[in-house]
Amino acid sequence: MENTPTNVSGIISQQAAKPKAKAKTPAQLMQGVVNVEASQALLKNSLKENAGAFTASIIDLYASDTYLQNCAPQAVFAEALKAVSLKLPINKQLGFAYIIPRRDHGVWKPTFQLGYKGYIQLCMRTGAYRYINAGPVYEGELKRVDKLSGEVDLSGEPAGENAPVIGYFAYMETLNGFRKCLYWSTDRLLQHVKRYSDSYKSGSKIWKDNFEEMAIKTVLRYLLSHWGVMSTEMEQAFQADNVEAADQMIAGDGAPDYIPAQAEEVPAEAEVSADAQ
């Protein structure tokens, strides 16, 4: 039987002439994940009328973060659901919660992380706190730390307008009168994160771009994990905030001996320091 010659060049020309399908943009990739029926049903059940706003925010986050685009959109959405469960916005500008891309054995993976504002928000929801605050300490402000009582005196005046930051504090007082203040020098903080924080050790952008915020969060979370009111939602937050979950659980740095300060009477609203918001 005589072989029929194949017009290879003609086939190649025809294929080349066909319009190529355009690659989807990051926004379209995330839309494909969040707009499926199951995803929308989950968001609407959890967030009700706020489901649309959350959908828009996760699409915008993925579309605007080139580092996060190294991660699969399905994996990013799965981490975003942790913010949904805590009813916290995922907008980076608000600072309540973040999704951080990290390399794990050469593979990019997204990881949910709470900001210190997220922890304060969850504390306010318990209705058990009179005050909760955290922030930097400038040179000249720290007068003394009483090792026995745990009292921290920050009544000093900063050493000029450009006084350097020497450490960070976190303070809480519950409605039943229990109060606790924690002060860490910058050196103490760095010792802690160098030992326990995977995101710091990996050189994560969140530490490079938001060092002060992450430092405040580290001290505040340590305070809350040891002496705070452990509501169900707060326990859920500690579990979800899994990048550095081990840093509060290692006996060498003090195992989290939870001491819930149960409020005897919880009024409808708790007074919260304006600086903490």
mmCIF file of C-alpha atoms in Angstrom:
data_model
loop_
_atom_site.group_PDB
_atom_site.id
_atom_site.type_symbol
_atom_site.label_atom_id
_atom_site.label_comp_id
_atom_site.label_asym_id
_atom_site.label_seq_id
_atom_site.Cartn_x
_atom_site.Cartn_y
_atom_site.Cartn_z
ATOM 1 C CA MET A 1 0.000 0.000 0.000
ATOM 2 C CA GLU A 2 1.360 3.370 -1.015
ATOM 3 C CA ASN A 3 1.981 5.770 1.823
ATOM 4 C CA THR A 4 0.163 9.068 1.532
ATOM 5 C CA PRO A 5 2.507 11.956 2.317
ATOM 6 C CA THR A 6 1.374 14.125 5.227
ATOM 7 C CA ASN A 7 1.251 17.878 4.727
ATOM 8 C CA VAL A 8 3.128 18.619 7.942
ATOM 9 C CA SER A 9 3.913 22.217 7.068
ATOM 10 C CA GLY A 10 0.259 22.856 6.295
ATOM 11 C CA ILE A 11 -0.915 21.494 9.637
ATOM 12 C CA ILE A 12 1.665 23.576 11.479
ATOM 13 C CA SER A 13 0.536 26.665 9.616
ATOM 14 C CA GLN A 14 -3.099 25.984 10.494
ATOM 15 C CA GLN A 15 -2.291 25.526 14.172
ATOM 16 C CA ALA A 16 -0.193 28.679 14.230
ATOM 17 C CA ALA A 17 -3.053 30.615 12.675
ATOM 18 C CA LYS A 18 -5.465 29.627 15.448
ATOM 19 C CA PRO A 19 -5.855 32.291 18.159
ATOM 20 C CA LYS A 20 -4.143 31.274 21.381
ATOM 21 C CA ALA A 21 -6.190 31.217 24.561
ATOM 22 C CA LYS A 22 -5.215 34.091 26.797
ATOM 23 C CA ALA A 23 -3.732 33.187 30.169
ATOM 24 C CA LYS A 24 -6.036 34.051 33.028
ATOM 25 C CA THR A 25 -5.096 36.970 35.241
ATOM 26 C CA PRO A 26 -4.570 36.385 38.991
ATOM 27 C CA ALA A 27 -7.917 38.079 39.638
ATOM 28 C CA GLN A 28 -9.675 35.704 37.236
ATOM 29 C CA LEU A 29 -7.982 32.694 38.826
ATOM 30 C CA MET A 30 -9.209 33.688 42.278
ATOM 31 C CA GLN A 31 -12.665 34.513 40.922
ATOM 32 C CA GLY A 32 -12.846 30.996 39.588
ATOM 33 C CA VAL A 33 -12.260 29.678 43.091
ATOM 34 C CA VAL A 34 -14.510 31.973 45.136
ATOM 35 C CA ASN A 35 -17.407 32.137 42.701
ATOM 36 C CA VAL A 36 -18.159 28.424 42.637
ATOM 37 C CA GLU A 37 -21.422 27.536 44.326
ATOM 38 C CA ALA A 38 -19.859 25.727 47.283
ATOM 39 C CA SER A 39 -17.523 28.640 48.109
ATOM 40 C CA GLN A 40 -20.293 31.212 47.910
ATOM 41 C CA ALA A 41 -22.618 29.085 50.054
ATOM 42 C CA LEU A 42 -19.916 28.786 52.723
ATOM 43 C CA LEU A 43 -19.219 32.540 52.737
ATOM 44 C CA LYS A 44 -22.901 33.479 52.853
ATOM 45 C CA ASN A 45 -23.575 31.077 55.730
ATOM 46 C CA SER A 46 -20.689 32.537 57.720
ATOM 47 C CA LEU A 47 -20.725 36.215 56.758
ATOM 48 C CA LYS A 48 -24.327 36.827 55.633
ATOM 49 C CA GLU A 49 -24.544 40.264 53.980
ATOM 50 C CA ASN A 50 -20.757 40.727 54.256
ATOM 51 C CA ALA A 51 -19.994 37.779 51.944
ATOM 52 C CA GLY A 52 -19.745 40.003 48.869
ATOM 53 C CA ALA A 53 -17.280 42.382 50.498
ATOM 54 C CA PHE A 54 -15.084 39.499 51.640
ATOM 55 C CA THR A 55 -15.173 37.965 48.149
ATOM 56 C CA ALA A 56 -14.020 41.266 46.649
ATOM 57 C CA SER A 57 -11.252 41.646 49.248
ATOM 58 C CA ILE A 58 -9.730 38.188 48.674
ATOM 59 C CA ILE A 59 -9.797 38.699 44.892
ATOM 60 C CA ASP A 60 -8.127 42.098 45.298
ATOM 61 C CA LEU A 61 -5.543 40.678 47.709
ATOM 62 C CA TYR A 62 -4.525 37.912 45.308
ATOM 63 C CA ALA A 63 -4.518 40.240 42.299
ATOM 64 C CA SER A 64 -2.324 42.863 43.987
ATOM 65 C CA ASP A 65 0.239 40.670 45.796
ATOM 66 C CA THR A 66 2.784 39.267 43.361
ATOM 67 C CA TYR A 67 4.403 37.171 46.096
ATOM 68 C CA LEU A 68 1.083 35.582 47.030
ATOM 69 C CA GLN A 69 0.489 34.724 43.373
ATOM 70 C CA ASN A 70 3.254 32.126 43.721
ATOM 71 C CA CYS A 71 0.716 30.145 45.757
ATOM 72 C CA ALA A 72 -2.234 28.269 44.262
ATOM 73 C CA PRO A 73 -5.456 30.314 44.505
ATOM 74 C CA GLN A 74 -7.263 27.360 46.077
ATOM 75 C CA ALA A 75 -4.694 27.230 48.878
ATOM 76 C CA VAL A 76 -4.930 30.996 49.438
ATOM 77 C CA PHE A 77 -8.708 30.803 49.665
ATOM 78 C CA ALA A 78 -8.461 27.935 52.170
ATOM 79 C CA GLU A 79 -6.266 30.098 54.421
ATOM 80 C CA ALA A 80 -8.654 33.040 53.986
ATOM 81 C CA LEU A 81 -11.441 30.882 55.418
ATOM 82 C CA LYS A 82 -9.644 31.068 58.777
ATOM 83 C CA ALA A 83 -10.303 34.800 58.770
ATOM 84 C CA VAL A 84 -13.916 34.044 57.859
ATOM 85 C CA SER A 85 -14.264 31.747 60.878
ATOM 86 C CA LEU A 86 -12.982 34.572 63.119
ATOM 87 C CA LYS A 87 -15.063 37.211 61.293
ATOM 88 C CA LEU A 88 -12.013 39.372 60.616
ATOM 89 C CA PRO A 89 -11.273 41.288 57.396
ATOM 90 C CA ILE A 90 -8.358 40.089 55.285
ATOM 91 C CA ASN A 91 -7.490 43.557 53.959
ATOM 92 C CA LYS A 92 -3.751 44.216 54.523
ATOM 93 C CA GLN A 93 -4.290 47.931 55.050
ATOM 94 C CA LEU A 94 -6.565 47.260 58.039
ATOM 95 C CA GLY A 95 -4.003 45.043 59.760
ATOM 96 C CA PHE A 96 -6.394 42.576 61.404
ATOM 97 C CA ALA A 97 -5.216 39.490 59.505
ATOM 98 C CA TYR A 98 -2.827 38.544 56.722
ATOM 99 C CA ILE A 99 -2.062 35.674 54.361
ATOM 100 C CA ILE A 100 1.695 35.272 54.095
ATOM 101 C CA PRO A 101 3.419 33.328 51.262
ATOM 102 C CA ARG A 102 6.300 31.152 52.465
ATOM 103 C CA ARG A 103 8.647 28.680 50.802
ATOM 104 C CA ASP A 104 8.448 25.155 52.180
ATOM 105 C CA HIS A 105 11.112 22.909 50.625
ATOM 106 C CA GLY A 106 10.980 24.964 47.456
ATOM 107 C CA VAL A 107 7.181 25.063 47.270
ATOM 108 C CA TRP A 108 5.267 28.279 47.911
ATOM 109 C CA LYS A 109 2.540 27.894 50.526
ATOM 110 C CA PRO A 110 0.186 30.524 51.973
ATOM 111 C CA THR A 111 -0.204 30.820 55.731
ATOM 112 C CA PHE A 112 -2.829 32.707 57.720
ATOM 113 C CA GLN A 113 -1.488 35.133 60.324
ATOM 114 C CA LEU A 114 -3.251 37.430 62.744
ATOM 115 C CA GLY A 115 -2.150 41.016 63.271
ATOM 116 C CA TYR A 116 -2.087 42.541 66.760
ATOM 117 C CA LYS A 117 -5.252 44.490 65.905
ATOM 118 C CA GLY A 118 -6.967 41.170 65.277
ATOM 119 C CA TYR A 119 -6.059 39.967 68.767
ATOM 120 C CA ILE A 120 -7.343 43.200 70.297
ATOM 121 C CA GLN A 121 -10.588 42.853 68.348
ATOM 122 C CA LEU A 122 -11.121 39.328 69.668
ATOM 123 C CA CYS A 123 -10.381 40.481 73.217
ATOM 124 C CA MET A 124 -12.981 43.232 72.908
ATOM 125 C CA ARG A 125 -15.579 40.684 71.798
ATOM 126 C CA THR A 126 -15.228 38.721 75.032
ATOM 127 C CA GLY A 127 -16.610 41.682 76.996
ATOM 128 C CA ALA A 128 -14.189 40.740 79.777
ATOM 129 C CA TYR A 129 -11.586 43.491 79.420
ATOM 130 C CA ARG A 130 -11.595 47.013 80.826
ATOM 131 C CA TYR A 131 -8.337 47.972 79.099
ATOM 132 C CA ILE A 132 -6.071 46.347 76.556
ATOM 133 C CA ASN A 133 -3.170 48.109 74.901
ATOM 134 C CA ALA A 134 0.207 47.454 73.285
ATOM 135 C CA GLY A 135 2.896 49.477 71.568
ATOM 136 C CA PRO A 136 6.544 50.544 71.357
ATOM 137 C CA VAL A 137 8.536 51.939 74.301
ATOM 138 C CA TYR A 138 10.850 54.855 73.544
ATOM 139 C CA GLU A 139 14.123 55.687 75.255
ATOM 140 C CA GLY A 140 13.391 57.646 78.443
ATOM 141 C CA GLU A 141 9.877 56.193 79.018
ATOM 142 C CA LEU A 142 10.861 53.076 80.997
ATOM 143 C CA LYS A 143 11.578 53.918 84.645
ATOM 144 C CA ARG A 144 11.453 50.513 86.325
ATOM 145 C CA VAL A 145 10.191 46.944 86.138
ATOM 146 C CA ASP A 146 9.229 45.267 89.402
ATOM 147 C CA LYS A 147 10.211 41.619 89.025
ATOM 148 C CA LEU A 148 8.060 40.468 91.958
ATOM 149 C CA SER A 149 4.790 42.234 91.187
ATOM 150 C CA GLY A 150 5.258 42.447 87.432
ATOM 151 C CA GLU A 151 4.479 46.174 87.491
ATOM 152 C CA VAL A 152 6.032 48.182 84.657
ATOM 153 C CA ASP A 153 6.489 51.929 85.057
ATOM 154 C CA LEU A 154 6.424 53.696 81.676
ATOM 155 C CA SER A 155 5.744 57.165 83.028
ATOM 156 C CA GLY A 156 9.025 58.693 81.840
ATOM 157 C CA GLU A 157 9.281 61.231 79.035
ATOM 158 C CA PRO A 158 10.725 60.185 75.649
ATOM 159 C CA ALA A 159 14.286 61.408 75.098
ATOM 160 C CA GLY A 160 13.400 63.880 72.358
ATOM 161 C CA GLU A 161 11.211 63.747 69.257
ATOM 162 C CA ASN A 162 13.391 61.137 67.580
ATOM 163 C CA ALA A 163 13.935 58.936 70.625
ATOM 164 C CA PRO A 164 14.812 55.380 69.579
ATOM 165 C CA VAL A 165 12.550 52.427 70.353
ATOM 166 C CA ILE A 166 14.088 50.332 73.139
ATOM 167 C CA GLY A 167 11.342 47.724 73.483
ATOM 168 C CA TYR A 168 7.647 46.881 73.375
ATOM 169 C CA PHE A 169 4.869 46.540 75.954
ATOM 170 C CA ALA A 170 1.481 44.865 76.216
ATOM 171 C CA TYR A 171 -1.056 45.626 78.948
ATOM 172 C CA MET A 172 -4.424 44.217 79.931
ATOM 173 C CA GLU A 173 -6.922 44.729 82.733
ATOM 174 C CA THR A 174 -10.093 42.698 83.125
ATOM 175 C CA LEU A 175 -13.374 43.863 84.599
ATOM 176 C CA ASN A 176 -12.810 41.887 87.796
ATOM 177 C CA GLY A 177 -9.609 43.848 88.501
ATOM 178 C CA PHE A 178 -6.959 41.413 87.268
ATOM 179 C CA ARG A 179 -4.229 43.249 85.380
ATOM 180 C CA LYS A 180 -0.902 42.400 83.842
ATOM 181 C CA CYS A 181 1.749 44.331 81.924
ATOM 182 C CA LEU A 182 4.576 42.789 79.935
ATOM 183 C CA TYR A 183 7.689 44.627 78.710
ATOM 184 C CA TRP A 184 10.286 43.148 76.378
ATOM 185 C CA SER A 185 13.421 44.981 75.336
ATOM 186 C CA THR A 186 14.211 44.888 71.617
ATOM 187 C CA ASP A 187 17.026 42.434 72.358
ATOM 188 C CA ARG A 188 14.634 40.167 74.290
ATOM 189 C CA LEU A 189 12.150 40.298 71.435
ATOM 190 C CA LEU A 190 14.782 39.438 68.836
ATOM 191 C CA GLN A 191 16.020 36.509 70.911
ATOM 192 C CA HIS A 192 12.468 35.186 71.007
ATOM 193 C CA VAL A 193 11.650 35.523 67.302
ATOM 194 C CA LYS A 194 15.048 34.241 66.173
ATOM 195 C CA ARG A 195 14.396 31.105 68.174
ATOM 196 C CA TYR A 196 10.689 30.524 67.580
ATOM 197 C CA SER A 197 9.376 32.553 64.634
ATOM 198 C CA ASP A 198 9.528 30.697 61.318
ATOM 199 C CA SER A 199 8.364 33.787 59.458
ATOM 200 C CA TYR A 200 11.173 35.901 60.953
ATOM 201 C CA LYS A 201 13.822 33.241 60.349
ATOM 202 C CA SER A 202 12.712 32.814 56.737
ATOM 203 C CA GLY A 203 13.087 36.551 56.080
ATOM 204 C CA SER A 204 9.367 37.042 55.473
ATOM 205 C CA LYS A 205 8.346 40.373 53.954
ATOM 206 C CA ILE A 206 5.830 40.903 56.738
ATOM 207 C CA TRP A 207 8.704 41.304 59.220
ATOM 208 C CA LYS A 208 10.743 43.451 56.835
ATOM 209 C CA ASP A 209 7.853 45.756 55.945
ATOM 210 C CA ASN A 210 5.985 45.767 59.283
ATOM 211 C CA PHE A 211 8.588 45.113 61.974
ATOM 212 C CA GLU A 212 6.963 47.292 64.632
ATOM 213 C CA GLU A 213 3.511 45.804 64.111
ATOM 214 C CA MET A 214 4.848 42.247 64.247
ATOM 215 C CA ALA A 215 6.913 43.057 67.344
ATOM 216 C CA ILE A 216 3.834 44.463 69.114
ATOM 217 C CA LYS A 217 1.836 41.397 68.119
ATOM 218 C CA THR A 218 4.504 39.026 69.456
ATOM 219 C CA VAL A 219 4.518 40.624 72.923
ATOM 220 C CA LEU A 220 0.716 40.967 73.043
ATOM 221 C CA ARG A 221 0.132 37.373 72.035
ATOM 222 C CA TYR A 222 2.601 36.149 74.643
ATOM 223 C CA LEU A 223 0.745 38.161 77.279
ATOM 224 C CA LEU A 224 -2.652 36.836 76.212
ATOM 225 C CA SER A 225 -1.501 33.228 75.910
ATOM 226 C CA HIS A 226 -0.222 33.248 79.483
ATOM 227 C CA TRP A 227 -2.649 35.513 81.345
ATOM 228 C CA GLY A 228 -5.543 36.365 79.036
ATOM 229 C CA VAL A 229 -9.157 35.253 79.038
ATOM 230 C CA MET A 230 -9.254 32.102 76.923
ATOM 231 C CA SER A 231 -12.601 32.319 75.173
ATOM 232 C CA THR A 232 -13.449 29.669 72.572
ATOM 233 C CA GLU A 233 -12.890 32.227 69.833
ATOM 234 C CA MET A 234 -9.507 33.205 71.262
ATOM 235 C CA GLU A 235 -8.396 29.570 71.413
ATOM 236 C CA GLN A 236 -9.498 29.227 67.796
ATOM 237 C CA ALA A 237 -7.417 32.290 66.921
ATOM 238 C CA PHE A 238 -4.273 30.828 68.502
ATOM 239 C CA GLN A 239 -4.768 27.620 66.518
ATOM 240 C CA ALA A 240 -5.423 29.462 63.250
ATOM 241 C CA ASP A 241 -2.425 31.775 63.706
ATOM 242 C CA ASN A 242 -0.176 28.842 62.963
ATOM 243 C CA VAL A 243 3.014 30.383 61.553
ATOM 244 C CA GLU A 244 4.458 30.755 65.031
ATOM 245 C CA ALA A 245 2.051 28.605 66.995
ATOM 246 C CA ALA A 246 4.923 26.715 68.584
ATOM 247 C CA ASP A 247 6.521 29.832 70.061
ATOM 248 C CA GLN A 248 4.059 29.867 72.957
ATOM 249 C CA MET A 249 4.135 26.114 73.483
ATOM 250 C CA ILE A 250 7.794 25.380 74.142
ATOM 251 C CA ALA A 251 8.690 24.886 77.779
ATOM 252 C CA GLY A 252 12.090 26.512 77.354
ATOM 253 C CA ASP A 253 10.399 29.890 76.916
ATOM 254 C CA GLY A 254 7.636 29.266 79.389
ATOM 255 C CA ALA A 255 4.810 26.868 78.606
ATOM 256 C CA PRO A 256 1.455 28.638 78.198
ATOM 257 C CA ASP A 257 0.104 28.215 81.680
ATOM 258 C CA TYR A 258 -3.367 29.565 80.904
ATOM 259 C CA ILE A 259 -4.819 31.544 83.778
ATOM 260 C CA PRO A 260 -8.273 32.656 82.655
ATOM 261 C CA ALA A 261 -9.251 35.827 84.479
ATOM 262 C CA GLN A 262 -12.982 35.227 84.561
ATOM 263 C CA ALA A 263 -14.985 38.409 84.934
ATOM 264 C CA GLU A 264 -17.564 38.223 87.695
ATOM 265 C CA GLU A 265 -19.869 40.675 85.978
ATOM 266 C CA VAL A 266 -19.649 41.475 82.285
ATOM 267 C CA PRO A 267 -21.551 44.588 81.232
ATOM 268 C CA ALA A 268 -22.709 45.132 77.685
ATOM 269 C CA GLU A 269 -19.680 47.250 76.804
ATOM 270 C CA ALA A 270 -16.117 47.235 78.042
ATOM 271 C CA GLU A 271 -13.976 50.370 78.084
ATOM 272 C CA VAL A 272 -10.972 49.994 75.798
ATOM 273 C CA SER A 273 -7.981 52.282 75.591
ATOM 274 C CA ALA A 274 -8.211 54.510 72.525
ATOM 275 C CA ASP A 275 -4.581 53.804 71.714
ATOM 276 C CA ALA A 276 -5.355 50.116 71.412
ATOM 277 C CA GLN A 277 -7.804 50.524 68.559
#
